[in-house]
Amino acid sequence: MLSERELKDTPLPKEGQLVGIAKKLLGADRVLVVCSDGKERVCRIKGSIRRKVWIRVGDAVLVELWGFQDDTRGDVIGKYTKAQKQWLIENGYLPEDIANIA
């Protein structure tokens, strides 16, 4: 069960952002992410996240889309815990079939 503190710290996607699952690590601070809309995107791990958080295959991440590259690229701007991932699935932010992709 998600504690109140974790729930308050769960960043929800805003406009231009999606929740996704890391499918494959590509190297050079890039990761292939399957987003909640069903599309696969090559995402760059932002520097502020790269130095603090390790991203592994199967992790739920928050992706900010690039507006200028025909909807195929984005930036990873956050990572969710396992409890937060479960909460996102239960509340419809992350489809069940995508969440079990890894």
PDB file of C-alpha atoms in Angstrom:
ATOM      1  CA  MET A   1       0.000   0.000   0.000  1.00  0.00           C
ATOM      2  CA  LEU A   2       1.218   3.461  -0.863  1.00  0.00           C
ATOM      3  CA  SER A   3       1.936   5.733   2.088  1.00  0.00           C
ATOM      4  CA  GLU A   4       0.567   9.274   2.104  1.00  0.00           C
ATOM      5  CA  ARG A   5       4.032  10.743   1.748  1.00  0.00           C
ATOM      6  CA  GLU A   6       4.796   8.664  -1.363  1.00  0.00           C
ATOM      7  CA  LEU A   7       1.441   9.573  -2.857  1.00  0.00           C
ATOM      8  CA  LYS A   8       2.152  13.297  -2.414  1.00  0.00           C
ATOM      9  CA  ASP A   9       5.550  12.841  -4.073  1.00  0.00           C
ATOM     10  CA  THR A  10       4.113  10.985  -7.099  1.00  0.00           C
ATOM     11  CA  PRO A  11       4.511  13.322 -10.082  1.00  0.00           C
ATOM     12  CA  LEU A  12       1.536  12.990 -12.416  1.00  0.00           C
ATOM     13  CA  PRO A  13       1.951  13.628 -16.156  1.00  0.00           C
ATOM     14  CA  LYS A  14       1.125  17.149 -17.299  1.00  0.00           C
ATOM     15  CA  GLU A  15       0.516  18.316 -20.857  1.00  0.00           C
ATOM     16  CA  GLY A  16       3.317  17.104 -23.118  1.00  0.00           C
ATOM     17  CA  GLN A  17       4.266  14.346 -20.667  1.00  0.00           C
ATOM     18  CA  LEU A  18       3.509  10.612 -20.553  1.00  0.00           C
ATOM     19  CA  VAL A  19       4.148   7.702 -18.249  1.00  0.00           C
ATOM     20  CA  GLY A  20       6.111   4.833 -19.765  1.00  0.00           C
ATOM     21  CA  ILE A  21       8.080   1.664 -19.098  1.00  0.00           C
ATOM     22  CA  ALA A  22      11.793   1.335 -19.887  1.00  0.00           C
ATOM     23  CA  LYS A  23      12.010  -1.479 -22.443  1.00  0.00           C
ATOM     24  CA  LYS A  24      15.688  -1.443 -23.430  1.00  0.00           C
ATOM     25  CA  LEU A  25      18.811   0.461 -22.400  1.00  0.00           C
ATOM     26  CA  LEU A  26      20.532   1.785 -25.520  1.00  0.00           C
ATOM     27  CA  GLY A  27      23.684   3.317 -24.041  1.00  0.00           C
ATOM     28  CA  ALA A  28      24.916   6.903 -24.229  1.00  0.00           C
ATOM     29  CA  ASP A  29      22.229   7.937 -21.705  1.00  0.00           C
ATOM     30  CA  ARG A  30      19.395   6.783 -23.944  1.00  0.00           C
ATOM     31  CA  VAL A  31      16.604   4.300 -23.264  1.00  0.00           C
ATOM     32  CA  LEU A  32      13.796   2.815 -25.362  1.00  0.00           C
ATOM     33  CA  VAL A  33      10.505   3.566 -23.585  1.00  0.00           C
ATOM     34  CA  VAL A  34       7.039   2.175 -24.304  1.00  0.00           C
ATOM     35  CA  CYS A  35       4.723   5.062 -23.425  1.00  0.00           C
ATOM     36  CA  SER A  36       1.156   4.925 -22.121  1.00  0.00           C
ATOM     37  CA  ASP A  37      -0.173   5.789 -25.599  1.00  0.00           C
ATOM     38  CA  GLY A  38       1.372   2.571 -26.976  1.00  0.00           C
ATOM     39  CA  LYS A  39       4.210   4.179 -28.950  1.00  0.00           C
ATOM     40  CA  GLU A  40       7.892   3.343 -28.503  1.00  0.00           C
ATOM     41  CA  ARG A  41      10.174   6.334 -28.129  1.00  0.00           C
ATOM     42  CA  VAL A  42      13.923   6.770 -27.818  1.00  0.00           C
ATOM     43  CA  CYS A  43      14.352   8.927 -24.734  1.00  0.00           C
ATOM     44  CA  ARG A  44      17.359  10.721 -23.360  1.00  0.00           C
ATOM     45  CA  ILE A  45      17.984  10.566 -19.623  1.00  0.00           C
ATOM     46  CA  LYS A  46      18.313  14.174 -18.489  1.00  0.00           C
ATOM     47  CA  GLY A  47      21.499  15.115 -16.670  1.00  0.00           C
ATOM     48  CA  SER A  48      19.781  15.995 -13.402  1.00  0.00           C
ATOM     49  CA  ILE A  49      18.234  12.503 -13.274  1.00  0.00           C
ATOM     50  CA  ARG A  50      21.257  10.654 -14.687  1.00  0.00           C
ATOM     51  CA  ARG A  51      23.481  11.547 -11.742  1.00  0.00           C
ATOM     52  CA  LYS A  52      20.932  10.624  -9.041  1.00  0.00           C
ATOM     53  CA  VAL A  53      18.827   7.693 -10.269  1.00  0.00           C
ATOM     54  CA  TRP A  54      19.619   4.377 -11.951  1.00  0.00           C
ATOM     55  CA  ILE A  55      17.073   3.352 -14.548  1.00  0.00           C
ATOM     56  CA  ARG A  56      16.654  -0.355 -15.301  1.00  0.00           C
ATOM     57  CA  VAL A  57      14.510  -2.325 -17.754  1.00  0.00           C
ATOM     58  CA  GLY A  58      10.950  -2.513 -16.432  1.00  0.00           C
ATOM     59  CA  ASP A  59      11.074   0.736 -14.437  1.00  0.00           C
ATOM     60  CA  ALA A  60       8.168   3.172 -14.745  1.00  0.00           C
ATOM     61  CA  VAL A  61       9.389   6.588 -15.891  1.00  0.00           C
ATOM     62  CA  LEU A  62       7.938  10.020 -16.617  1.00  0.00           C
ATOM     63  CA  VAL A  63       8.668  11.145 -20.195  1.00  0.00           C
ATOM     64  CA  GLU A  64       8.536  14.685 -21.517  1.00  0.00           C
ATOM     65  CA  LEU A  65       7.978  14.701 -25.281  1.00  0.00           C
ATOM     66  CA  TRP A  66      10.053  16.718 -27.706  1.00  0.00           C
ATOM     67  CA  GLY A  67       7.672  18.905 -29.667  1.00  0.00           C
ATOM     68  CA  PHE A  68       9.913  19.240 -32.711  1.00  0.00           C
ATOM     69  CA  GLN A  69      10.771  15.630 -33.631  1.00  0.00           C
ATOM     70  CA  ASP A  70       7.573  14.031 -34.977  1.00  0.00           C
ATOM     71  CA  ASP A  71       6.571  12.308 -31.749  1.00  0.00           C
ATOM     72  CA  THR A  72       9.407   9.752 -31.653  1.00  0.00           C
ATOM     73  CA  ARG A  73      11.706  11.261 -29.032  1.00  0.00           C
ATOM     74  CA  GLY A  74      11.579  12.541 -25.471  1.00  0.00           C
ATOM     75  CA  ASP A  75      13.394  13.097 -22.199  1.00  0.00           C
ATOM     76  CA  VAL A  76      13.155  10.926 -19.097  1.00  0.00           C
ATOM     77  CA  ILE A  77      12.496  13.435 -16.316  1.00  0.00           C
ATOM     78  CA  GLY A  78      11.547  11.126 -13.447  1.00  0.00           C
ATOM     79  CA  LYS A  79      11.367   7.562 -12.169  1.00  0.00           C
ATOM     80  CA  TYR A  80       8.581   5.949 -10.144  1.00  0.00           C
ATOM     81  CA  THR A  81       8.965   3.459  -7.287  1.00  0.00           C
ATOM     82  CA  LYS A  82       7.285   0.044  -7.469  1.00  0.00           C
ATOM     83  CA  ALA A  83       4.473   1.234  -5.190  1.00  0.00           C
ATOM     84  CA  GLN A  84       3.954   4.356  -7.298  1.00  0.00           C
ATOM     85  CA  LYS A  85       3.939   2.218 -10.453  1.00  0.00           C
ATOM     86  CA  GLN A  86       1.190   0.050  -8.977  1.00  0.00           C
ATOM     87  CA  TRP A  87      -0.810   3.159  -8.012  1.00  0.00           C
ATOM     88  CA  LEU A  88      -0.472   4.520 -11.576  1.00  0.00           C
ATOM     89  CA  ILE A  89      -1.808   1.216 -12.964  1.00  0.00           C
ATOM     90  CA  GLU A  90      -4.746   1.159 -10.541  1.00  0.00           C
ATOM     91  CA  ASN A  91      -5.702   4.760 -11.350  1.00  0.00           C
ATOM     92  CA  GLY A  92      -5.492   4.450 -15.141  1.00  0.00           C
ATOM     93  CA  TYR A  93      -2.339   6.447 -15.846  1.00  0.00           C
ATOM     94  CA  LEU A  94      -0.485   3.337 -17.056  1.00  0.00           C
ATOM     95  CA  PRO A  95      -2.268   0.548 -18.976  1.00  0.00           C
ATOM     96  CA  GLU A  96      -1.824  -2.964 -17.553  1.00  0.00           C
ATOM     97  CA  ASP A  97      -0.580  -4.459 -20.835  1.00  0.00           C
ATOM     98  CA  ILE A  98       2.189  -1.864 -21.139  1.00  0.00           C
ATOM     99  CA  ALA A  99       3.168  -2.141 -17.473  1.00  0.00           C
ATOM    100  CA  ASN A 100       3.955  -5.864 -17.907  1.00  0.00           C
ATOM    101  CA  ILE A 101       6.022  -5.410 -21.059  1.00  0.00           C
ATOM    102  CA  ALA A 102       9.438  -5.877 -19.483  1.00  0.00           C
TER     103      ALA A 102
END
